[in-house]
Structure formats: C-alpha cells, structure tokens
mmCIF file of C-alpha atoms in Angstrom:
data_model
loop_
_atom_site.group_PDB
_atom_site.id
_atom_site.type_symbol
_atom_site.label_atom_id
_atom_site.label_comp_id
_atom_site.label_asym_id
_atom_site.label_seq_id
_atom_site.Cartn_x
_atom_site.Cartn_y
_atom_site.Cartn_z
ATOM 1 C CA UNK A 1 88.315 97.727 47.232
ATOM 2 C CA UNK A 2 90.345 98.192 44.085
ATOM 3 C CA UNK A 3 89.940 95.152 41.843
ATOM 4 C CA UNK A 4 87.494 93.446 39.531
ATOM 5 C CA UNK A 5 84.195 92.212 41.018
ATOM 6 C CA UNK A 6 83.549 88.480 40.826
ATOM 7 C CA UNK A 7 87.166 87.393 40.456
ATOM 8 C CA UNK A 8 88.306 84.530 42.652
ATOM 9 C CA UNK A 9 91.681 83.893 44.205
ATOM 10 C CA UNK A 10 93.449 82.077 47.008
ATOM 11 C CA UNK A 11 91.596 83.705 49.893
ATOM 12 C CA UNK A 12 91.710 86.555 52.380
ATOM 13 C CA UNK A 13 94.579 88.878 51.559
ATOM 14 C CA UNK A 14 96.372 89.209 54.894
ATOM 15 C CA UNK A 15 94.534 86.293 56.550
ATOM 16 C CA UNK A 16 93.707 88.556 59.474
ATOM 17 C CA UNK A 17 92.575 92.063 60.343
ATOM 18 C CA UNK A 18 94.560 95.154 61.274
ATOM 19 C CA UNK A 19 95.486 95.522 64.922
ATOM 20 C CA UNK A 20 92.749 97.402 66.779
ATOM 21 C CA UNK A 21 95.104 99.028 69.283
ATOM 22 C CA UNK A 22 98.518 99.254 67.610
ATOM 23 C CA UNK A 23 99.807 101.454 64.762
ATOM 24 C CA UNK A 24 102.011 100.179 61.915
ATOM 25 C CA UNK A 25 105.735 100.805 62.454
ATOM 26 C CA UNK A 26 106.905 99.499 59.075
ATOM 27 C CA UNK A 27 105.558 98.568 55.658
ATOM 28 C CA UNK A 28 107.114 96.109 53.220
ATOM 29 C CA UNK A 29 106.062 95.699 49.573
ATOM 30 C CA UNK A 30 107.563 93.921 46.563
ATOM 31 C CA UNK A 31 106.903 93.614 42.868
ATOM 32 C CA UNK A 32 108.540 93.728 39.480
ATOM 33 C CA UNK A 33 105.932 93.923 36.716
ATOM 34 C CA UNK A 34 103.031 93.435 39.209
ATOM 35 C CA UNK A 35 102.577 93.834 42.955
ATOM 36 C CA UNK A 36 103.651 90.557 44.598
ATOM 37 C CA UNK A 37 103.493 91.160 48.342
ATOM 38 C CA UNK A 38 102.328 93.522 51.072
ATOM 39 C CA UNK A 39 103.258 93.341 54.751
ATOM 40 C CA UNK A 40 102.703 95.577 57.797
ATOM 41 C CA UNK A 41 104.468 95.264 61.151
ATOM 42 C CA UNK A 42 102.706 96.840 64.152
ATOM 43 C CA UNK A 43 104.133 98.400 67.320
ATOM 44 C CA UNK A 44 102.801 95.462 69.361
ATOM 45 C CA UNK A 45 104.967 93.044 67.315
ATOM 46 C CA UNK A 46 102.155 91.695 65.125
ATOM 47 C CA UNK A 47 103.070 91.228 61.462
ATOM 48 C CA UNK A 48 100.429 90.760 58.768
ATOM 49 C CA UNK A 49 101.850 89.595 55.441
ATOM 50 C CA UNK A 50 100.900 88.235 52.047
ATOM 51 C CA UNK A 51 103.467 87.083 49.503
ATOM 52 C CA UNK A 52 107.254 87.347 49.697
ATOM 53 C CA UNK A 53 109.531 89.974 51.192
ATOM 54 C CA UNK A 54 111.245 93.031 49.697
ATOM 55 C CA UNK A 55 111.890 96.731 50.390
ATOM 56 C CA UNK A 56 110.793 98.074 53.788
ATOM 57 C CA UNK A 57 109.910 101.579 54.960
ATOM 58 C CA UNK A 58 110.516 101.789 58.726
ATOM 59 C CA UNK A 59 108.397 104.587 60.149
ATOM 60 C CA UNK A 60 109.989 107.049 62.573
ATOM 61 C CA UNK A 61 108.322 108.225 65.763
ATOM 62 C CA UNK A 62 105.347 110.400 64.796
ATOM 63 C CA UNK A 63 105.435 109.155 61.206
ATOM 64 C CA UNK A 64 102.528 107.231 59.673
ATOM 65 C CA UNK A 65 101.236 106.205 56.248
ATOM 66 C CA UNK A 66 98.714 108.672 54.831
ATOM 67 C CA UNK A 67 98.062 107.380 51.318
ATOM 68 C CA UNK A 68 98.380 104.545 48.862
ATOM 69 C CA UNK A 69 98.527 104.922 45.085
ATOM 70 C CA UNK A 70 97.632 101.731 43.216
ATOM 71 C CA UNK A 71 97.576 100.916 39.502
ATOM 72 C CA UNK A 72 95.187 98.198 38.290
ATOM 73 C CA UNK A 73 95.500 96.451 34.938
ATOM 74 C CA UNK A 74 94.623 93.108 33.329
ATOM 75 C CA UNK A 75 96.869 90.025 33.367
ATOM 76 C CA UNK A 76 95.867 86.604 31.984
ATOM 77 C CA UNK A 77 92.320 87.880 31.487
ATOM 78 C CA UNK A 78 91.654 89.204 34.990
ATOM 79 C CA UNK A 79 92.430 92.286 37.064
ATOM 80 C CA UNK A 80 95.670 92.600 39.022
ATOM 81 C CA UNK A 81 97.323 95.315 41.060
ATOM 82 C CA UNK A 82 100.450 96.219 39.083
ATOM 83 C CA UNK A 83 101.881 98.984 41.275
ATOM 84 C CA UNK A 84 101.620 100.223 44.859
ATOM 85 C CA UNK A 85 103.143 103.388 46.299
ATOM 86 C CA UNK A 86 102.788 104.226 50.002
ATOM 87 C CA UNK A 87 103.373 107.793 51.223
ATOM 88 C CA UNK A 88 104.027 108.788 54.843
ATOM 89 C CA UNK A 89 103.039 112.063 56.476
ATOM 90 C CA UNK A 90 106.685 113.253 56.390
ATOM 91 C CA UNK A 91 106.830 112.747 52.598
ATOM 92 C CA UNK A 92 108.818 109.503 52.489
ATOM 93 C CA UNK A 93 107.623 106.912 49.949
ATOM 94 C CA UNK A 94 107.876 103.198 49.296
ATOM 95 C CA UNK A 95 106.927 101.756 45.889
ATOM 96 C CA UNK A 96 106.896 98.418 44.076
ATOM 97 C CA UNK A 97 105.655 97.128 40.712
ATOM 98 C CA UNK A 98 105.100 98.849 37.370
ATOM 99 C CA UNK A 99 102.826 101.845 36.712
ATOM 100 C CA UNK A 100 100.491 100.217 34.218
ATOM 101 C CA UNK A 101 96.738 100.607 33.784
ATOM 102 C CA UNK A 102 94.368 102.784 35.797
ATOM 103 C CA UNK A 103 95.658 104.656 38.877
ATOM 104 C CA UNK A 104 93.590 105.030 42.049
ATOM 105 C CA UNK A 105 94.686 107.205 44.983
ATOM 106 C CA UNK A 106 93.512 106.075 48.419
ATOM 107 C CA UNK A 107 94.156 108.944 50.855
ATOM 108 C CA UNK A 108 93.375 108.858 54.555
ATOM 109 C CA UNK A 109 90.829 111.453 55.681
ATOM 110 C CA UNK A 110 92.256 114.398 57.629
ATOM 111 C CA UNK A 111 93.286 113.247 61.105
ATOM 112 C CA UNK A 112 93.547 109.588 60.037
ATOM 113 C CA UNK A 113 96.219 107.158 58.824
ATOM 114 C CA UNK A 114 96.481 103.887 56.888
ATOM 115 C CA UNK A 115 96.229 101.203 59.575
ATOM 116 C CA UNK A 116 96.091 98.117 57.358
ATOM 117 C CA UNK A 117 95.141 96.488 54.088
ATOM 118 C CA UNK A 118 92.559 94.003 52.910
ATOM 119 C CA UNK A 119 92.023 92.315 49.592
ATOM 120 C CA UNK A 120 92.699 89.102 47.743
ATOM 121 C CA UNK A 121 95.822 87.482 46.341
ATOM 122 C CA UNK A 122 97.116 84.234 44.904
ATOM 123 C CA UNK A 123 100.335 84.369 42.880
ATOM 124 C CA UNK A 124 99.676 88.112 42.376
ATOM 125 C CA UNK A 125 97.636 90.730 44.212
ATOM 126 C CA UNK A 126 94.126 90.681 42.716
ATOM 127 C CA UNK A 127 92.360 93.215 44.938
ATOM 128 C CA UNK A 128 93.585 95.773 47.440
ATOM 129 C CA UNK A 129 91.861 98.070 49.898
ATOM 130 C CA UNK A 130 93.048 100.224 52.787
ATOM 131 C CA UNK A 131 91.849 100.424 56.371
ATOM 132 C CA UNK A 132 91.955 103.910 57.892
ATOM 133 C CA UNK A 133 91.995 104.716 61.603
ATOM 134 C CA UNK A 134 91.724 108.026 63.429
ATOM 135 C CA UNK A 135 94.953 109.443 64.852
ATOM 136 C CA UNK A 136 94.942 109.829 68.643
ATOM 137 C CA UNK A 137 94.153 113.358 69.771
ATOM 138 C CA UNK A 138 97.085 115.192 71.389
ATOM 139 C CA UNK A 139 97.287 114.761 75.181
ATOM 140 C CA UNK A 140 94.663 112.013 75.338
ATOM 141 C CA UNK A 141 94.922 108.404 76.361
ATOM 142 C CA UNK A 142 92.263 106.794 74.157
ATOM 143 C CA UNK A 143 93.108 103.110 74.043
ATOM 144 C CA UNK A 144 90.720 101.882 71.342
ATOM 145 C CA UNK A 145 89.887 103.581 68.074
ATOM 146 C CA UNK A 146 87.343 102.501 65.511
ATOM 147 C CA UNK A 147 88.322 102.032 61.867
ATOM 148 C CA UNK A 148 87.142 104.760 59.497
ATOM 149 C CA UNK A 149 84.954 103.352 56.673
ATOM 150 C CA UNK A 150 86.637 103.653 53.297
ATOM 151 C CA UNK A 151 84.961 104.106 49.941
ATOM 152 C CA UNK A 152 87.219 102.582 47.282
ATOM 153 C CA UNK A 153 86.240 102.659 43.615
ATOM 154 C CA UNK A 154 85.911 99.299 41.932
ATOM 155 C CA UNK A 155 85.752 99.217 38.172
ATOM 156 C CA UNK A 156 83.926 96.426 36.391
ATOM 157 C CA UNK A 157 85.021 95.244 32.976
#
C-alpha cells in the first residue's frame, strides 16, 4: 500500500472489497491539489466509492485498467496521495490531483487488470493500494478468479 505506516484515518477506504466475479466498467476519481475520491462501478451494478464525485472513464468492451500512477507527499504533517492517474489497456487515461512528491507506478502483471482499490481516507486519501485479478483466458468460462497478490512500496518517514 502506498502511504505512511502508522497513520490513522477515518477507516477502510472503500468500506468493502472488490467484486470477486465482476470486472470494473468505469472508474471515477477527483482531486484538485490532492486526491479526494476514488470510485469503481462493476458490471454487476456494484459501486464502491470513497469521497465525492468527479470525472469518469467509462471502459469499452474489452477495455480494462492496467496501471495506476500515484504521487505521495506530506500535508499537515502526514502522508497523502496527491495525484492518481489510471491507464487502460487501450491507452486511455483518467487523472486527478497534482503531481507533487514521490511517484509510484502500480502496474498489473501480464495477463491481469486492476480490479479494485484499498486504502484509507478521511478528508483526503491517506493510503492507496490496488487489487489485481487475472484476465479470463480466451474461450473459457471460468466464473471465479482469485486476486493476484500485490507488492506495493511503502515509504516511512
């Protein structure tokens, strides 16, 4: 998870977990000087959200999020996520916030996609991590896929 160890905030970032059987169909993020909100809507109609609303990237058929670029910096004496940029496999991007501080790229392993987020937030996003899942193999009908573990660097100050 990208963030500062030991910091406290309002609780679980999206107050839930990513759908185990449904892929995201849109992503919504907002932020001016810092990242304020993150939301994913899944094909099954589930929406997981933290914070307000803003710009949305609606994914086309066969399109999925492959990476997240996040910038972490300090605000009021503790770490915050200042910027988030999501990139889809077809090259489209969605970004919010200000590029300030240390960048960290979180890229899905080959054959995987970003299926959700986890972290912590109060008034701002304090910590952010990605959940990767394996893409279905062509011409298969696998119904359940296990999340791919994700190593995310966490810098201590």
